[in-house]
PDB file of C-alpha atoms and ligand atoms in Angstrom:
ATOM      1  CA  MET B   1     116.519  94.959 103.792  1.00 96.00           C
ATOM      2  CA  ARG B   2     113.721  97.906 104.528  1.00 98.00           C
ATOM      3  CA  ILE B   3     110.195  97.112 104.695  1.00 98.00           C
ATOM      4  CA  CYS B   4     107.801 100.004 104.164  1.00 98.00           C
ATOM      5  CA  VAL B   5     104.825  99.178 106.323  1.00 98.00           C
ATOM      6  CA  PHE B   6     101.567 101.461 105.310  1.00 98.00           C
ATOM      7  CA  CYS B   7      99.182 102.060 108.664  1.00 96.00           C
ATOM      8  CA  GLY B   8      96.574 104.085 109.788  1.00 96.00           C
ATOM      9  CA  SER B   9      96.645 107.241 111.552  1.00 96.00           C
ATOM     10  CA  SER B  10      93.751 105.945 113.689  1.00 97.00           C
ATOM     11  CA  PRO B  11      94.114 102.980 116.267  1.00 97.00           C
ATOM     12  CA  GLY B  12      90.741 101.614 114.887  1.00 97.00           C
ATOM     13  CA  ALA B  13      87.747 100.541 117.010  1.00 98.00           C
ATOM     14  CA  ARG B  14      89.536  97.176 118.783  1.00 98.00           C
ATOM     15  CA  PRO B  15      92.950  96.672 120.572  1.00 98.00           C
ATOM     16  CA  VAL B  16      93.564  94.049 118.003  1.00 98.00           C
ATOM     17  CA  TYR B  17      94.747  96.214 115.352  1.00 98.00           C
ATOM     18  CA  ALA B  18      97.314  98.025 117.206  1.00 98.00           C
ATOM     19  CA  GLU B  19      98.703  94.828 118.671  1.00 98.00           C
ATOM     20  CA  ALA B  20      98.863  93.448 115.520  1.00 98.00           C
ATOM     21  CA  ALA B  21     101.073  96.815 114.499  1.00 98.00           C
ATOM     22  CA  ARG B  22     103.104  96.231 117.565  1.00 98.00           C
ATOM     23  CA  ALA B  23     103.976  92.475 116.947  1.00 98.00           C
ATOM     24  CA  LEU B  24     104.611  93.328 113.273  1.00 98.00           C
ATOM     25  CA  GLY B  25     107.298  95.957 114.651  1.00 98.00           C
ATOM     26  CA  ARG B  26     109.042  93.346 116.992  1.00 98.00           C
ATOM     27  CA  LEU B  27     109.144  90.781 114.209  1.00 98.00           C
ATOM     28  CA  LEU B  28     110.612  93.138 111.624  1.00 98.00           C
ATOM     29  CA  VAL B  29     113.177  93.976 114.406  1.00 98.00           C
ATOM     30  CA  THR B  30     113.855  90.322 115.150  1.00 98.00           C
ATOM     31  CA  ARG B  31     114.718  89.842 111.485  1.00 98.00           C
ATOM     32  CA  ASP B  32     116.935  92.758 111.323  1.00 98.00           C
ATOM     33  CA  ILE B  33     114.846  94.489 108.647  1.00 98.00           C
ATOM     34  CA  GLY B  34     114.568  98.370 108.884  1.00 98.00           C
ATOM     35  CA  VAL B  35     111.079  99.752 108.741  1.00 98.00           C
ATOM     36  CA  VAL B  36     109.793 102.823 106.571  1.00 98.00           C
ATOM     37  CA  TYR B  37     106.371 104.282 107.324  1.00 98.00           C
ATOM     38  CA  GLY B  38     104.435 107.361 107.637  1.00 97.00           C
ATOM     39  CA  GLY B  39     106.363 109.435 110.393  1.00 97.00           C
ATOM     40  CA  ALA B  40     103.187 110.063 112.686  1.00 96.00           C
ATOM     41  CA  SER B  41     103.116 108.943 116.706  1.00 96.00           C
ATOM     42  CA  VAL B  42      99.126 108.373 116.531  1.00 96.00           C
ATOM     43  CA  GLY B  43      97.302 105.549 115.386  1.00 97.00           C
ATOM     44  CA  THR B  44      98.500 102.253 114.182  1.00 97.00           C
ATOM     45  CA  MET B  45     101.281 104.231 112.816  1.00 97.00           C
ATOM     46  CA  GLY B  46     102.327 105.359 116.300  1.00 98.00           C
ATOM     47  CA  ALA B  47     101.995 101.389 117.841  1.00 98.00           C
ATOM     48  CA  LEU B  48     104.198 100.384 114.935  1.00 98.00           C
ATOM     49  CA  ALA B  49     106.803 102.703 115.843  1.00 98.00           C
ATOM     50  CA  ASP B  50     106.907 102.702 119.173  1.00 98.00           C
ATOM     51  CA  ALA B  51     107.423  99.022 119.329  1.00 98.00           C
ATOM     52  CA  VAL B  52     110.287  99.236 116.664  1.00 98.00           C
ATOM     53  CA  LEU B  53     112.121 101.566 118.956  1.00 98.00           C
ATOM     54  CA  ALA B  54     111.488  99.547 121.876  1.00 98.00           C
ATOM     55  CA  ALA B  55     112.869  96.699 120.362  1.00 98.00           C
ATOM     56  CA  GLY B  56     116.117  98.487 119.424  1.00 98.00           C
ATOM     57  CA  GLY B  57     114.979  98.550 115.566  1.00 98.00           C
ATOM     58  CA  ASP B  58     115.688 101.249 112.878  1.00 98.00           C
ATOM     59  CA  ILE B  59     112.795 102.970 111.664  1.00 98.00           C
ATOM     60  CA  THR B  60     112.608 105.947 109.120  1.00 98.00           C
ATOM     61  CA  GLY B  61     109.263 108.265 109.110  1.00 98.00           C
ATOM     62  CA  VAL B  62     108.480 110.477 105.973  1.00 98.00           C
ATOM     63  CA  ILE B  63     105.987 112.908 106.269  1.00 97.00           C
ATOM     64  CA  PRO B  64     104.911 115.940 104.565  1.00 96.00           C
ATOM     65  CA  ARG B  65     105.118 119.328 105.829  1.00 94.00           C
ATOM     66  CA  SER B  66     101.679 120.012 106.308  1.00 92.00           C
ATOM     67  CA  LEU B  67     100.993 116.902 108.423  1.00 91.00           C
ATOM     68  CA  VAL B  68     103.841 117.440 110.730  1.00 90.00           C
ATOM     69  CA  GLU B  69     101.534 119.160 113.471  1.00 85.00           C
ATOM     70  CA  HIS B  70      98.440 117.579 112.265  1.00 87.00           C
ATOM     71  CA  GLU B  71      99.484 113.778 112.336  1.00 84.00           C
ATOM     72  CA  ILE B  72     101.759 114.539 115.435  1.00 90.00           C
ATOM     73  CA  ALA B  73     105.108 113.512 113.883  1.00 95.00           C
ATOM     74  CA  HIS B  74     107.202 111.049 116.040  1.00 96.00           C
ATOM     75  CA  ALA B  75     109.825 112.666 117.843  1.00 94.00           C
ATOM     76  CA  GLY B  76     112.080 109.799 118.584  1.00 96.00           C
ATOM     77  CA  LEU B  77     112.463 108.027 115.492  1.00 98.00           C
ATOM     78  CA  THR B  78     116.047 106.806 114.093  1.00 98.00           C
ATOM     79  CA  LYS B  79     115.383 109.478 111.195  1.00 98.00           C
ATOM     80  CA  LEU B  80     112.523 111.504 110.123  1.00 97.00           C
ATOM     81  CA  GLU B  81     112.266 112.865 106.794  1.00 97.00           C
ATOM     82  CA  VAL B  82     109.965 115.943 106.119  1.00 97.00           C
ATOM     83  CA  VAL B  83     108.805 116.191 102.469  1.00 97.00           C
ATOM     84  CA  ASP B  84     106.634 118.620 100.836  1.00 96.00           C
ATOM     85  CA  THR B  85     103.691 116.837  99.396  1.00 95.00           C
ATOM     86  CA  LEU B  86     101.790 113.512  99.811  1.00 93.00           C
ATOM     87  CA  HIS B  87     103.065 112.478  96.327  1.00 94.00           C
ATOM     88  CA  GLU B  88     106.526 112.870  97.556  1.00 97.00           C
ATOM     89  CA  ARG B  89     106.056 111.073 100.616  1.00 97.00           C
ATOM     90  CA  LYS B  90     104.755 107.851  98.916  1.00 95.00           C
ATOM     91  CA  ALA B  91     107.754 108.006  96.049  1.00 95.00           C
ATOM     92  CA  ARG B  92     110.410 108.477  98.792  1.00 97.00           C
ATOM     93  CA  MET B  93     108.390 105.925 101.086  1.00 97.00           C
ATOM     94  CA  SER B  94     108.735 103.666  98.086  1.00 96.00           C
ATOM     95  CA  GLU B  95     112.539 104.646  96.977  1.00 96.00           C
ATOM     96  CA  LEU B  96     113.701 103.572 100.578  1.00 98.00           C
ATOM     97  CA  SER B  97     111.937 100.102 100.568  1.00 98.00           C
ATOM     98  CA  ASP B  98     112.656  96.678  99.316  1.00 97.00           C
ATOM     99  CA  ALA B  99     108.870  95.673 100.046  1.00 98.00           C
ATOM    100  CA  PHE B 100     105.551  96.713 101.480  1.00 98.00           C
ATOM    101  CA  ILE B 101     103.169  95.542 103.938  1.00 98.00           C
ATOM    102  CA  ALA B 102     100.091  97.306 104.814  1.00 98.00           C
ATOM    103  CA  LEU B 103      98.066  96.839 108.180  1.00 98.00           C
ATOM    104  CA  PRO B 104      94.340  97.662 108.556  1.00 97.00           C
ATOM    105  CA  GLY B 105      93.503 101.200 108.047  1.00 97.00           C
ATOM    106  CA  GLY B 106      91.517 103.733 106.366  1.00 97.00           C
ATOM    107  CA  LEU B 107      91.711 105.719 102.905  1.00 97.00           C
ATOM    108  CA  GLY B 108      95.140 106.716 102.764  1.00 96.00           C
ATOM    109  CA  THR B 109      96.278 103.096 103.824  1.00 97.00           C
ATOM    110  CA  LEU B 110      94.015 101.927 100.880  1.00 97.00           C
ATOM    111  CA  GLU B 111      95.443 104.478  98.674  1.00 96.00           C
ATOM    112  CA  GLU B 112      99.009 104.106  99.384  1.00 97.00           C
ATOM    113  CA  LEU B 113      98.730 100.154  99.021  1.00 97.00           C
ATOM    114  CA  THR B 114      96.512 100.344  95.709  1.00 97.00           C
ATOM    115  CA  GLU B 115      99.306 102.953  94.479  1.00 96.00           C
ATOM    116  CA  VAL B 116     102.205 100.454  94.814  1.00 97.00           C
ATOM    117  CA  TRP B 117      99.983  97.473  93.756  1.00 97.00           C
ATOM    118  CA  SER B 118      98.985  99.183  90.466  1.00 96.00           C
ATOM    119  CA  TRP B 119     102.799 100.722  89.866  1.00 94.00           C
ATOM    120  CA  GLY B 120     103.953  96.708  90.051  1.00 94.00           C
ATOM    121  CA  LEU B 121     101.261  96.110  87.553  1.00 94.00           C
ATOM    122  CA  LEU B 122     102.535  98.340  85.192  1.00 93.00           C
ATOM    123  CA  GLY B 123     105.907  97.017  85.460  1.00 92.00           C
ATOM    124  CA  LEU B 124     107.498 100.135  87.220  1.00 92.00           C
ATOM    125  CA  HIS B 125     108.887  98.222  89.953  1.00 94.00           C
ATOM    126  CA  THR B 126     109.064  94.534  90.775  1.00 95.00           C
ATOM    127  CA  LYS B 127     109.150  94.891  94.837  1.00 97.00           C
ATOM    128  CA  PRO B 128     106.848  92.461  96.635  1.00 97.00           C
ATOM    129  CA  LEU B 129     103.554  93.707  98.370  1.00 97.00           C
ATOM    130  CA  GLY B 130     101.468  92.021 101.112  1.00 97.00           C
ATOM    131  CA  LEU B 131      98.332  92.595 103.204  1.00 98.00           C
ATOM    132  CA  LEU B 132      98.167  91.646 106.926  1.00 98.00           C
ATOM    133  CA  ASN B 133      94.860  90.562 107.027  1.00 98.00           C
ATOM    134  CA  VAL B 134      94.206  91.215 110.980  1.00 98.00           C
ATOM    135  CA  ASP B 135      91.189  89.432 112.302  1.00 98.00           C
ATOM    136  CA  GLY B 136      89.630  89.413 108.317  1.00 98.00           C
ATOM    137  CA  TYR B 137      89.721  92.927 108.008  1.00 98.00           C
ATOM    138  CA  TYR B 138      90.809  92.654 104.312  1.00 98.00           C
ATOM    139  CA  ASP B 139      88.419  89.721 103.155  1.00 98.00           C
ATOM    140  CA  PRO B 140      85.894  92.289 101.848  1.00 98.00           C
ATOM    141  CA  LEU B 141      89.108  93.479  99.538  1.00 98.00           C
ATOM    142  CA  ALA B 142      89.837  90.157  98.632  1.00 97.00           C
ATOM    143  CA  HIS B 143      86.541  89.273  97.330  1.00 98.00           C
ATOM    144  CA  LEU B 144      86.420  92.754  95.497  1.00 98.00           C
ATOM    145  CA  VAL B 145      89.831  91.508  93.663  1.00 98.00           C
ATOM    146  CA  ASP B 146      88.145  88.053  92.953  1.00 98.00           C
ATOM    147  CA  ARG B 147      85.433  89.917  91.258  1.00 98.00           C
ATOM    148  CA  MET B 148      87.885  92.004  89.176  1.00 98.00           C
ATOM    149  CA  VAL B 149      89.577  89.143  87.987  1.00 98.00           C
ATOM    150  CA  ALA B 150      86.453  86.982  87.385  1.00 98.00           C
ATOM    151  CA  GLU B 151      84.953  90.395  85.223  1.00 98.00           C
ATOM    152  CA  GLY B 152      88.151  90.407  83.362  1.00 98.00           C
ATOM    153  CA  PHE B 153      89.426  93.875  84.958  1.00 98.00           C
ATOM    154  CA  LEU B 154      92.484  92.358  86.764  1.00 97.00           C
ATOM    155  CA  SER B 155      94.875  89.321  85.509  1.00 95.00           C
ATOM    156  CA  PRO B 156      95.499  86.466  87.685  1.00 96.00           C
ATOM    157  CA  SER B 157      98.975  87.238  87.788  1.00 94.00           C
ATOM    158  CA  GLY B 158      98.119  91.058  88.663  1.00 96.00           C
ATOM    159  CA  GLN B 159      96.081  89.268  91.275  1.00 96.00           C
ATOM    160  CA  ALA B 160      98.935  86.994  92.529  1.00 95.00           C
ATOM    161  CA  MET B 161     101.023  90.097  92.892  1.00 96.00           C
ATOM    162  CA  LEU B 162      98.969  91.000  96.198  1.00 97.00           C
ATOM    163  CA  LEU B 163     100.138  88.593  99.121  1.00 97.00           C
ATOM    164  CA  LEU B 164      97.931  88.183 101.961  1.00 97.00           C
ATOM    165  CA  ASP B 165      98.370  86.436 105.119  1.00 98.00           C
ATOM    166  CA  GLU B 166      96.723  86.627 108.519  1.00 97.00           C
ATOM    167  CA  ASP B 167     100.134  86.688 110.706  1.00 95.00           C
ATOM    168  CA  GLY B 168     103.285  88.230 110.359  1.00 97.00           C
ATOM    169  CA  PRO B 169     105.613  85.243 110.076  1.00 98.00           C
ATOM    170  CA  GLY B 170     103.334  83.913 107.261  1.00 98.00           C
ATOM    171  CA  LEU B 171     103.139  87.044 105.316  1.00 98.00           C
ATOM    172  CA  LEU B 172     107.141  87.474 105.411  1.00 98.00           C
ATOM    173  CA  GLU B 173     107.798  83.881 104.134  1.00 97.00           C
ATOM    174  CA  ARG B 174     105.370  84.905 101.140  1.00 97.00           C
ATOM    175  CA  LEU B 175     107.341  88.216 100.508  1.00 97.00           C
ATOM    176  CA  GLU B 176     110.730  86.302 100.626  1.00 96.00           C
ATOM    177  CA  GLY B 177     109.375  83.965  97.949  1.00 95.00           C
ATOM    178  CA  TYR B 178     107.920  86.020  95.779  1.00 94.00           C
ATOM    179  CA  SER B 179     108.926  86.012  92.171  1.00 91.00           C
ATOM    180  CA  PRO B 180     107.426  89.125  90.235  1.00 85.00           C
ATOM    181  CA  PRO B 181     105.260  88.257  86.911  1.00 79.00           C
ATOM    182  CA  LEU B 182     105.764  90.180  83.927  1.00 67.00           C
ATOM    183  CA  GLY B 183     104.324  93.791  83.856  1.00 64.00           C
ATOM    184  CA  LYS B 184     101.071  94.083  82.214  1.00 67.00           C
ATOM    185  CA  TRP B 185     102.714  95.930  79.126  1.00 63.00           C
ATOM    186  CA  SER B 186     105.828  93.920  79.034  1.00 59.00           C
TER     187      SER B 186
HETATM  188  P1  AMP I 201      94.684 106.363 106.768  1.00 79.96           P
HETATM  189  O1  AMP I 201      94.725 105.207 106.305  1.00 79.96           O
HETATM  190  O2  AMP I 201      93.694 107.191 106.395  1.00 79.96           O
HETATM  191  O3  AMP I 201      94.527 106.799 108.332  1.00 79.96           O
HETATM  192  O4  AMP I 201      95.897 107.067 106.490  1.00 79.96           O
HETATM  193  C1  AMP I 201      97.013 106.550 106.578  1.00 79.96           C
HETATM  194  C2  AMP I 201      97.947 107.544 106.209  1.00 79.96           C
HETATM  195  O5  AMP I 201      97.920 107.600 104.764  1.00 79.96           O
HETATM  196  C3  AMP I 201      98.252 108.793 106.878  1.00 79.96           C
HETATM  197  O6  AMP I 201      99.476 109.194 107.295  1.00 79.96           O
HETATM  198  C4  AMP I 201      97.486 109.790 105.829  1.00 79.96           C
HETATM  199  O7  AMP I 201      98.308 110.978 106.021  1.00 79.96           O
HETATM  200  C5  AMP I 201      97.794 109.182 104.447  1.00 79.96           C
HETATM  201  N1  AMP I 201      96.968 109.600 103.642  1.00 79.96           N
HETATM  202  C6  AMP I 201      95.335 110.049 103.822  1.00 79.96           C
HETATM  203  N2  AMP I 201      94.904 110.374 102.442  1.00 79.96           N
HETATM  204  C7  AMP I 201      95.907 110.276 101.579  1.00 79.96           C
HETATM  205  C8  AMP I 201      96.017 110.263 100.172  1.00 79.96           C
HETATM  206  N3  AMP I 201      94.670 110.922  99.408  1.00 79.96           N
HETATM  207  N4  AMP I 201      97.619 110.090  99.649  1.00 79.96           N
HETATM  208  C9  AMP I 201      97.843 109.639 100.349  1.00 79.96           C
HETATM  209  N5  AMP I 201      98.382 109.447 101.457  1.00 79.96           N
HETATM  210  C10 AMP I 201      97.195 109.626 102.188  1.00 79.96           C
END
């Protein structure tokens, strides 16, 4: 069992974000779940990786060649895969993982999250996807998603694909209990 964690290349403005990344890393190790992530040593990505390694866990990074120096690839990972493009990175992270969790992050995190969610909506995979809503960070996104449903751009079953919880154990429970609805065109 491996979970892909999408997280930021920045630490965020408050320590609560890095702490949430570390807590999630420790939790995944406790549950014997391997971690897949973007391979960097900086931001909440670095906080997650350091916590997993300190707890003796298994963590694989997937990073594009062009970002190896820029994002400062983590040197101590269980495994680091260097790929050619951002697209390959996302495809590989997805292939390696049984589920996805997004921590608070920036545009890259949002892009990764919405891509796997939209692939799920199209029935291209049936893996669960969760948002760790640290300190209400993703409340505005949840409101936008409500609006998408109200305005007829997203089905309620599509909305239900995105699991949301304020804490790691609660989110893992939701991921474990997930049963995928039919894809949009099924
Ligand atoms: P961010 O949340 O913006 O800090 O980015 C988190 C991760 O997403 C980093 O590893 C970035 O390299 C990656 N990223 C940034 N922009 C994109 C994009 N357009 N597509 C895919 N990944 C991205």
